[in-house]
Each structure stands twice: as C-alpha cells, then as structure tokens.
Coordinates of C-alpha atoms and ligand atoms in Angstrom, one line a residue:
M1 CA 25.7 21.2 -23.7
G2 CA 27.4 18.1 -25.3
P3 CA 30.0 16.0 -23.6
S4 CA 33.4 17.6 -23.1
A5 CA 36.5 15.9 -24.4
A6 CA 36.9 13.9 -21.1
E7 CA 33.2 13.0 -20.8
P8 CA 31.8 9.8 -22.3
R9 CA 30.4 10.1 -25.9
T10 CA 28.7 6.8 -26.4
F11 CA 26.5 4.6 -24.3
W12 CA 25.2 1.0 -24.3
L13 CA 21.9 0.3 -22.6
E14 CA 21.1 -3.3 -21.6
T15 CA 17.4 -3.9 -20.7
L16 CA 16.1 -6.7 -18.6
G17 CA 12.6 -7.5 -17.3
C18 CA 9.2 -6.5 -18.4
S19 CA 7.7 -4.2 -21.1
K20 CA 7.5 -1.4 -18.6
N21 CA 11.3 -1.6 -18.1
Q22 CA 11.6 -1.5 -21.9
V23 CA 9.7 1.8 -22.0
D24 CA 12.0 3.2 -19.2
S25 CA 15.0 2.2 -21.3
D26 CA 13.7 3.9 -24.3
K27 CA 13.3 7.1 -22.3
L28 CA 16.7 6.8 -20.7
A29 CA 18.2 6.4 -24.3
G30 CA 16.2 9.5 -25.2
T31 CA 17.8 11.5 -22.4
L32 CA 21.3 10.4 -23.2
T33 CA 20.9 11.1 -26.8
A34 CA 19.4 14.5 -26.0
D35 CA 22.5 15.0 -23.9
G36 CA 24.6 14.7 -27.0
M37 CA 25.6 11.0 -26.6
A38 CA 25.3 8.3 -29.2
P39 CA 24.4 4.6 -28.9
A40 CA 27.6 2.4 -29.2
S41 CA 27.8 -0.6 -31.5
G42 CA 28.3 -2.9 -28.5
P43 CA 29.0 -2.9 -24.7
G44 CA 32.7 -3.2 -25.4
A45 CA 32.7 0.0 -27.5
A46 CA 30.8 2.2 -25.1
D47 CA 32.1 4.9 -22.8
L48 CA 29.0 4.4 -20.6
V49 CA 27.4 1.1 -20.0
V50 CA 24.0 1.1 -18.3
V51 CA 22.1 -2.0 -17.1
N52 CA 18.3 -1.5 -16.6
T53 CA 17.6 -4.3 -14.1
C54 CA 14.6 -6.4 -12.9
A55 CA 14.0 -7.5 -9.3
F56 CA 10.6 -9.0 -9.5
V57 CA 11.6 -12.6 -8.5
E58 CA 14.8 -14.4 -7.5
D59 CA 15.5 -15.7 -11.0
A60 CA 15.2 -12.2 -12.4
R61 CA 17.5 -10.8 -9.7
Q62 CA 20.1 -13.4 -10.4
E63 CA 19.9 -12.7 -14.2
S64 CA 20.4 -9.0 -13.4
I65 CA 23.5 -9.6 -11.3
D66 CA 25.0 -12.0 -13.8
T67 CA 24.4 -9.4 -16.6
V68 CA 26.1 -6.7 -14.6
L69 CA 29.1 -8.9 -13.9
D70 CA 29.3 -9.9 -17.6
L71 CA 29.2 -6.3 -18.7
A72 CA 31.8 -5.3 -16.1
D73 CA 34.1 -7.8 -17.9
A74 CA 33.0 -6.8 -21.4
R75 CA 33.4 -3.0 -21.0
R76 CA 36.6 -1.4 -22.2
D77 CA 39.1 0.2 -19.8
G78 CA 37.9 3.5 -18.4
A79 CA 34.2 2.9 -19.4
R80 CA 31.7 3.6 -16.7
L81 CA 29.2 1.0 -15.5
V82 CA 25.8 2.2 -14.1
V83 CA 23.1 -0.1 -12.6
T84 CA 19.6 1.3 -12.7
G85 CA 16.0 -0.1 -12.7
C86 CA 14.2 -2.2 -10.1
L87 CA 17.2 -3.9 -8.5
A88 CA 18.9 -0.5 -8.0
E89 CA 15.7 1.0 -6.6
R90 CA 15.0 -2.0 -4.3
Y91 CA 18.6 -2.6 -3.0
G92 CA 20.4 0.7 -3.6
D93 CA 23.3 1.0 -1.1
E94 CA 23.4 -2.7 -0.4
L95 CA 23.9 -3.4 -4.1
A96 CA 26.6 -0.6 -4.4
D97 CA 28.5 -2.2 -1.5
A98 CA 28.1 -5.7 -3.0
L99 CA 29.3 -4.7 -6.5
P100 CA 32.5 -2.7 -6.4
E101 CA 32.8 -3.1 -10.2
V102 CA 29.9 -0.7 -10.6
D103 CA 30.5 3.0 -10.8
A104 CA 27.1 4.0 -9.7
V105 CA 23.7 2.6 -8.6
A106 CA 21.0 4.8 -9.9
G107 CA 17.5 4.2 -8.6
F108 CA 14.4 5.5 -10.4
G109 CA 14.6 9.1 -11.4
V110 CA 18.4 9.3 -10.8
P111 CA 20.2 10.3 -14.0
V112 CA 22.1 7.4 -15.3
S113 CA 24.5 9.9 -16.8
L114 CA 25.7 9.9 -13.2
G115 CA 28.0 7.3 -14.4
R116 CA 29.9 10.0 -16.2
R117 CA 31.6 10.9 -13.0
R118 CA 32.7 8.4 -10.3
Q119 CA 29.9 8.6 -7.8
H120 CA 28.9 6.7 -4.8
A121 CA 25.4 5.9 -3.4
G122 CA 23.9 8.6 -1.1
A123 CA 24.9 11.6 -3.2
S124 CA 21.8 13.6 -4.1
P125 CA 21.8 14.3 -7.9
A126 CA 19.1 16.1 -9.8
S127 CA 16.2 13.8 -10.4
F128 CA 13.7 13.4 -13.2
D129 CA 10.4 11.6 -13.7
L130 CA 10.9 8.6 -16.1
L131 CA 7.2 8.3 -16.6
E132 CA 6.9 11.7 -18.4
L133 CA 10.2 11.7 -20.3
P134 CA 10.1 12.0 -24.1
R135 CA 10.6 8.9 -26.2
P136 CA 12.7 8.5 -29.3
A137 CA 10.8 7.2 -32.4
S138 CA 10.1 3.5 -32.4
P139 CA 12.4 1.4 -34.7
V140 CA 9.5 -1.0 -35.3
P141 CA 5.8 -0.3 -36.2
W142 CA 4.6 -1.0 -32.7
A143 CA 5.6 0.4 -29.3
Y144 CA 4.8 -0.1 -25.6
V145 CA 3.2 2.9 -24.0
K146 CA 3.4 3.0 -20.2
V147 CA 0.4 4.9 -18.8
A148 CA 1.1 4.6 -15.1
E149 CA 3.8 3.7 -12.6
G150 CA 3.4 1.7 -9.4
C151 CA 0.4 -0.2 -8.0
D152 CA -2.1 0.1 -5.2
R153 CA -3.0 -3.5 -4.8
G154 CA -1.4 -5.9 -2.3
C155 CA -1.2 -9.3 -3.9
G156 CA 0.4 -11.6 -1.4
F157 CA 3.4 -12.7 -3.5
C158 CA 4.3 -9.4 -5.1
A159 CA 7.0 -6.9 -4.0
I160 CA 6.5 -4.4 -6.8
P161 CA 4.5 -1.9 -4.8
S162 CA 7.3 -1.8 -2.3
F163 CA 9.8 -0.4 -4.8
R164 CA 7.7 1.0 -7.7
G165 CA 5.4 2.7 -5.1
P166 CA 1.7 3.5 -5.2
Q167 CA 0.0 3.9 -8.5
R168 CA 0.7 7.2 -10.4
S169 CA -1.2 7.6 -13.6
R170 CA -0.2 10.0 -16.4
S171 CA -2.6 12.5 -17.9
I172 CA -4.5 11.2 -21.0
E173 CA -3.1 14.3 -22.9
S174 CA 0.5 13.3 -22.2
I175 CA -0.2 9.7 -23.2
L176 CA -1.9 10.8 -26.5
A177 CA 1.0 13.2 -27.3
E178 CA 3.5 10.3 -26.8
I179 CA 1.4 8.1 -29.1
D180 CA 1.4 10.8 -31.8
D181 CA 5.2 11.2 -31.4
L182 CA 5.8 7.5 -31.7
D183 CA 3.9 7.4 -35.0
V184 CA 3.4 3.6 -35.0
A185 CA 0.7 1.3 -36.4
E186 CA 0.2 -0.5 -33.0
V187 CA 0.5 0.8 -29.4
V188 CA 0.6 -1.7 -26.5
L189 CA -0.7 0.0 -23.4
V190 CA 1.1 -1.2 -20.2
A191 CA 1.1 -0.5 -16.5
Q192 CA 1.4 -2.7 -13.4
D193 CA -2.4 -2.6 -13.1
L194 CA -3.6 -1.2 -16.4
A195 CA -7.4 -1.3 -15.8
A196 CA -7.0 0.8 -12.7
F197 CA -5.6 3.6 -14.8
G198 CA -6.7 7.0 -13.5
R199 CA -8.2 5.7 -10.2
D200 CA -5.4 7.5 -8.3
Q201 CA -6.4 10.8 -9.9
G202 CA -10.0 10.5 -8.7
R203 CA -11.0 10.3 -12.3
G204 CA -13.7 7.8 -11.5
E205 CA -13.5 4.1 -11.7
R206 CA -13.2 3.6 -15.4
A207 CA -10.7 6.2 -16.8
I208 CA -9.2 3.4 -18.8
V209 CA -12.2 3.3 -21.1
P210 CA -11.9 6.9 -22.4
L211 CA -8.1 6.4 -22.7
V212 CA -8.6 3.4 -24.9
R213 CA -11.2 5.1 -27.0
A214 CA -9.0 8.2 -27.5
A215 CA -6.0 6.1 -28.4
T216 CA -8.1 4.0 -30.8
A217 CA -9.1 7.2 -32.6
R218 CA -5.4 7.9 -33.3
V219 CA -3.7 4.6 -34.2
P220 CA -4.9 1.5 -36.2
R221 CA -4.3 -0.9 -33.3
V222 CA -4.4 -0.5 -29.6
R223 CA -3.5 -3.6 -27.4
L224 CA -3.8 -3.8 -23.6
L225 CA -1.6 -5.9 -21.3
Y226 CA -2.0 -6.8 -17.6
L227 CA -5.7 -6.6 -17.0
Y228 CA -6.8 -7.4 -13.4
P229 CA -9.9 -9.6 -13.8
S230 CA -12.3 -7.7 -11.5
D231 CA -11.8 -4.6 -13.6
L232 CA -12.9 -6.2 -16.8
T233 CA -16.2 -4.4 -17.1
D234 CA -18.6 -4.5 -20.1
G235 CA -17.5 -0.9 -21.0
L236 CA -13.8 -2.0 -21.1
V237 CA -14.6 -5.2 -23.0
D238 CA -16.5 -3.0 -25.6
A239 CA -13.6 -0.5 -25.8
V240 CA -11.1 -3.4 -26.3
C241 CA -13.2 -5.0 -29.0
A242 CA -13.5 -1.6 -30.8
T243 CA -9.7 -1.3 -30.9
G244 CA -9.4 -3.8 -33.8
V245 CA -7.4 -6.0 -31.3
P246 CA -9.8 -8.2 -29.3
Y247 CA -7.0 -9.5 -27.2
F248 CA -7.4 -10.0 -23.5
D249 CA -4.3 -10.4 -21.3
L250 CA -5.9 -11.4 -18.0
S251 CA -3.6 -11.5 -15.0
L252 CA -5.4 -14.4 -13.2
Q253 CA -2.5 -16.0 -11.2
H254 CA -4.7 -18.9 -10.0
V255 CA -8.4 -20.1 -10.1
S256 CA -8.9 -21.8 -6.7
R257 CA -11.1 -19.4 -4.6
P258 CA -9.5 -20.3 -1.2
L259 CA -6.0 -20.0 -2.7
L260 CA -6.8 -16.7 -4.4
R261 CA -8.0 -15.4 -1.1
R262 CA -4.7 -16.5 0.4
M263 CA -3.0 -14.5 -2.4
R264 CA -5.2 -11.6 -1.5
R265 CA -6.7 -11.5 -4.9
W266 CA -10.2 -11.4 -6.3
G267 CA -12.1 -14.1 -8.2
S268 CA -12.5 -17.8 -8.9
G269 CA -12.3 -20.2 -11.8
D270 CA -16.1 -20.1 -12.3
R271 CA -16.2 -16.3 -12.5
F272 CA -13.3 -16.2 -14.9
L273 CA -15.0 -18.8 -17.1
D274 CA -18.2 -16.8 -17.1
R275 CA -16.3 -13.6 -18.1
I276 CA -14.3 -15.4 -20.9
G277 CA -17.5 -17.0 -22.2
A278 CA -19.3 -13.7 -22.2
I279 CA -16.5 -12.0 -24.2
R280 CA -16.4 -14.9 -26.7
A281 CA -20.2 -14.6 -27.2
R282 CA -19.6 -10.9 -27.9
E283 CA -16.5 -11.3 -30.0
P284 CA -15.9 -14.9 -31.3
S285 CA -12.4 -14.1 -32.6
A286 CA -11.2 -12.8 -29.2
A287 CA -7.8 -14.1 -28.2
F288 CA -6.8 -14.7 -24.6
R289 CA -3.5 -14.8 -22.6
S290 CA -3.0 -15.4 -18.9
N291 CA -0.3 -16.1 -16.3
F292 CA -0.5 -18.4 -13.3
I293 CA 1.7 -18.9 -10.2
V294 CA 2.3 -22.5 -9.1
G295 CA 3.4 -23.5 -5.6
Y296 CA 2.0 -20.6 -3.7
P297 CA 2.2 -21.4 0.1
G298 CA -0.7 -23.7 1.0
E299 CA -1.4 -24.8 -2.6
T300 CA -3.1 -28.2 -2.3
E301 CA -3.5 -31.1 -4.8
D302 CA -7.1 -30.0 -5.1
D303 CA -6.1 -26.4 -6.0
H304 CA -3.8 -27.8 -8.6
D305 CA -6.5 -30.0 -10.1
R306 CA -8.8 -27.0 -10.3
L307 CA -6.2 -25.1 -12.2
L308 CA -5.7 -28.1 -14.6
G309 CA -9.4 -28.3 -15.1
F310 CA -9.7 -24.6 -15.7
V311 CA -6.9 -24.5 -18.3
A312 CA -8.5 -27.4 -20.1
E313 CA -11.9 -25.7 -20.1
A314 CA -10.9 -22.1 -20.7
D315 CA -9.0 -23.0 -23.9
L316 CA -6.8 -19.9 -23.8
D317 CA -4.5 -19.0 -26.7
W318 CA -1.5 -18.4 -24.6
C319 CA -0.5 -19.1 -20.9
G320 CA 2.6 -18.6 -18.8
F321 CA 3.2 -20.7 -15.7
F322 CA 5.7 -19.5 -13.1
A323 CA 7.0 -21.1 -9.9
Y324 CA 6.2 -19.1 -6.7
S325 CA 9.2 -17.0 -5.6
R326 CA 9.4 -16.1 -1.9
E327 CA 9.9 -12.3 -1.8
E328 CA 11.1 -10.6 1.4
G329 CA 8.6 -8.1 2.7
T330 CA 5.6 -9.6 1.0
Y331 CA 2.5 -11.0 2.8
A332 CA 3.2 -14.5 1.5
A333 CA 6.8 -14.6 2.8
G334 CA 5.2 -15.1 6.3
L335 CA 2.8 -17.9 5.3
D336 CA 3.2 -21.6 6.2
G337 CA 2.5 -24.4 3.8
T338 CA 5.6 -24.3 1.6
V339 CA 5.2 -26.6 -1.4
P340 CA 8.3 -28.8 -2.0
G341 CA 10.3 -27.7 -5.0
G342 CA 10.0 -31.1 -6.8
L343 CA 6.3 -31.0 -6.5
V344 CA 6.2 -27.5 -7.9
E345 CA 8.3 -28.6 -10.9
E346 CA 5.9 -31.6 -11.4
R347 CA 2.8 -29.3 -11.4
L348 CA 4.5 -26.8 -13.7
A349 CA 5.4 -29.6 -16.2
E350 CA 1.8 -30.9 -16.2
L351 CA 0.3 -27.5 -16.8
R352 CA 2.7 -26.5 -19.5
E353 CA 2.2 -29.8 -21.4
L354 CA -1.6 -29.3 -21.2
Q355 CA -1.4 -25.7 -22.4
D356 CA 1.2 -26.5 -25.2
G357 CA -1.4 -28.9 -26.6
I358 CA -4.1 -26.4 -26.5
T359 CA -2.0 -23.6 -28.1
A360 CA -0.9 -26.0 -30.9
R361 CA -4.4 -27.1 -31.6
K362 CA -5.7 -23.5 -31.7
R363 CA -2.8 -22.6 -34.1
D364 CA -3.7 -25.6 -36.3
E365 CA -7.3 -24.5 -36.4
L366 CA -6.2 -21.2 -38.1
V367 CA -4.8 -23.0 -41.2
G368 CA -6.9 -22.0 -44.2
R369 CA -8.3 -18.9 -42.4
R370 CA -7.9 -15.3 -43.5
V371 CA -6.3 -13.0 -40.9
E372 CA -5.1 -9.4 -41.0
V373 CA -1.4 -9.0 -40.2
L374 CA 0.7 -6.0 -39.3
V375 CA 4.2 -6.5 -40.8
D376 CA 6.7 -5.8 -38.0
T377 CA 9.9 -6.6 -39.8
P378 CA 10.7 -8.1 -43.3
G379 CA 9.1 -11.6 -43.3
F380 CA 7.4 -11.4 -40.0
G381 CA 4.0 -10.1 -38.9
R382 CA 1.3 -10.5 -36.3
S383 CA -2.5 -10.6 -36.2
H384 CA -4.6 -9.5 -33.3
R385 CA -3.9 -12.9 -31.7
E386 CA -0.2 -12.3 -31.1
A387 CA 1.2 -9.7 -28.8
P388 CA 4.8 -8.6 -29.6
E389 CA 7.7 -10.4 -28.0
I390 CA 5.6 -12.8 -25.8
D391 CA 3.4 -14.8 -28.4
G392 CA 4.1 -16.5 -31.7
V393 CA 4.5 -14.7 -35.0
I394 CA 3.2 -15.1 -38.6
V395 CA 5.8 -15.7 -41.2
V396 CA 4.9 -13.7 -44.4
P397 CA 6.7 -13.0 -47.7
A398 CA 9.7 -10.8 -47.0
A399 CA 8.5 -8.4 -49.8
L400 CA 5.7 -7.1 -47.6
E401 CA 6.5 -3.6 -46.2
P402 CA 7.1 -3.3 -42.5
G403 CA 4.4 -1.1 -41.0
S404 CA 1.8 -2.2 -43.6
F405 CA -1.3 -4.2 -43.0
H406 CA -2.3 -7.2 -45.2
D407 CA -5.1 -9.7 -45.4
V408 CA -3.3 -13.1 -45.6
T409 CA -4.4 -16.7 -45.7
V410 CA -2.7 -19.0 -43.1
T411 CA -1.1 -21.9 -45.0
A412 CA 0.7 -23.7 -42.1
A413 CA 1.1 -23.9 -38.3
L414 CA 4.7 -24.1 -37.1
G415 CA 4.3 -24.8 -33.4
T416 CA 3.4 -21.4 -31.9
D417 CA 4.1 -19.6 -35.2
L418 CA 2.1 -19.5 -38.4
E419 CA 2.9 -19.2 -42.1
A420 CA 0.7 -17.1 -44.4
T421 CA 0.5 -15.7 -47.9
P422 CA -1.4 -12.6 -49.1
Ligands
SF4_501 S1 -1.6 -6.1 -9.4 FE1 -0.7 -7.4 -7.8 S2 0.8 -8.6 -9.0 FE2 0.4 -6.8 -10.2 S3 1.9 -5.3 -9.6 FE3 0.1 -5.0 -8.4 S4 0.5 -6.1 -6.4 FE4 1.9 -6.9 -8.0

C-alpha cells in the first residue's frame, strides 16, 4: 500500500558511523522504497528525514547531535525528522526529551516510517529485524555485508555490547542469498567481532571459515574487516588468502601485555608480530591494517614506547590511532590512572607521524609494480591492499569500466593514493 495523499512520499537518509551502520541504512532505504517512497534529492526536499546515528564514543555522539540539529534546520516545513541507530537505541527517551525538534526516536527494529505520524517514545510499534531485511542493489561494484549483530566480548573501553546486544549471527544461507542479490565484484564482510561468526549458534569455533569459502565461490573478491587477533587461526588465514584479497584488518587496540589485560583483551606485541610474520611468510603480498587506542586508563610511558616500537617493527600498511573515550557503563569507566589530555595528544601525534612515514614508504615501494585493480568509479580503483572508504585509492584512466578488473602498472605514489596505467 503506497503513501496516501497526506503521507510523506520522499525520504532523506543521513548515515553516520561505521560500515555496519551503512548496511543498516541500505536496508532502511530498502524498506522505505518497498513502502512506495522515493529518495529525495536533498534533506530540504524530503518529506521524511532520517538520521542513522553513531554512539560509539563522545566525538561520534556529538557529531550525531550536531547532524540532527543541522537537519532539523534544513528540513522543509512539515517534514518529519526521525533519529535512529545507536544513539537512539542507547539513549531512547532521554534523547527524545532532549531534542524536541525530533518527531520520533526509533531504536533498532523500530520502523523509521514511524516518522510519518507524530509519535512519542514509549509507543510500541511493529518491529522488524534489520539484520535480515533485504538490500537494494549496490550503486558501486562493492558492498558491505553484515553477517552478525552485537558482540559477546567485554573489552574494557567498549559500550557496544550494551546497546547492540549479544552476538546474533545470520544463517550462511541468508548471507549468500544477499551476496547473490547484491551482484557486486567485491563483498566486504563486517560484524562487531567477525571471526566469532556462528559461535552463538553453536556451529563450532570456526564457522567463519566455511562462510568465507562459500562467499569466495560466488564473488571475485571477499574482504574481511574487524578480526579479533586470537581468532586468526591457520584455517582462517588460508581462507582469507584464497579470497584473492590477502588483506588482514586486525583489531589490536594496543600491544602492551599488562595494558591489554587491563583492557580485558587477549594478546601482546610479540604474539602479534609472530602472527603477522607467519602470514607474510605464507603470503608475501599480504596487506595489514589495525587500530589502536591511546590514553587508556593506566597507560604508562613504557606502554607507549612499546606501541611505538611495535608500529615501527610491524610495518603495517594502514593504522588508525584514537584517543581513549570514557564510556558510561564500561569497565574502564571505573578505572584509575587517567592519562592527561595533553599527553594523549602528544602520544597520538608521535604515533601518527611514525605511521604516516611507514605508509608513504610502502606506497612508494609499489611504484613500477603490477597490481590488479577493481575499478569502483570512473578514474578510481583499488587493489587488494585498499579497503573501500578507509584506505587510499588508485587513480586509473577514466575510460576503464566500473566493475571491471585490470592489471595495471603503478606509475606514481600520491601520498596514500597511487596512480597507475593498464
Ligand atoms: S570486540 Fe570488543 S571492541 Fe569490538 S565490539 Fe566487541 S566489545 Fe567492542
């Protein structure tokens, strides 16, 4: 049943946060379109404006609030404004009270079409499972595929399990059906804790391996993001290397053993180096990305020096460094040993400078090399070393067809990007 004369006809969907949120937005857009609505040309032209928010850390929450307020101003008279996503799920009624401009705050599984009628928090609408909703076709030759929701770990700094809930894995069949529907050249498998896929369904410790193998049989490239280091088994490494995308996104967060214990996480710098070395021995062209938290309560100068040493030795392609954000309700929120803000900034700057040099050198070393690129859009492509949206790109002749693969020779490095010709 399409929208009646009084009901909104067009929508604008603003997405903040991570790749998993991007998938949720794709599915929300799919439901609104299936409901007879059409995407508007801009927020000011829409009858329904939806903001899919992020609440992971303070900066992300502030960005979400600012975006909601900006869109409240930008929307046209009579248009509805709905806030959904992590901020809505985490702060529900509190958020609705704090933002009178908003017509509805819709947590996970609450239809954003709520916004069609003026509605206040607490009403119990029909719910749906975002995880299993159908996806519209991808506008580019790659797509994120979310294989599970939530997380069963308890990392000291992380509030995600408190609002995304315990891990819920999809069936392999529904994931493969989505991959077929998307009809892309590259799928990027994502979840909060990807390598733990299937564990909540008692499908044994390593259900991620059969999933990766089955996906690899269907699509030219399969990339994995958010791998917890203790789950990087030989079987998973083999499966990743067989995907045509030997790309390892390792969620390490730190390398100091005592600090990792304080983070309630596994591992140490030496174990990580051993694993990375073993993967490089198996696949010399393997590419690596990781993320690290700086300024976790109790972080010492020695911890910082260990991280500097690790970054220098590990020689990773890409790294992100983030300031610790104190999150209500997390284990770390109750810890002593706060690191002064100025010192955190100093340490961040030192790490970023070190890594920028490493990334630039590794890009330079590719000049003159032949690589296979997938053309994403006219003039731009990526090899196995570049994940979409977070790493550099490869500039290629605009005549190359999006969605096609080409062997190219790298002719120049432009900072994090490369230039190449067929
Ligand atoms: S693995 Fe840790 S950091 Fe990642 S979502 Fe789970 S609890 Fe948070």
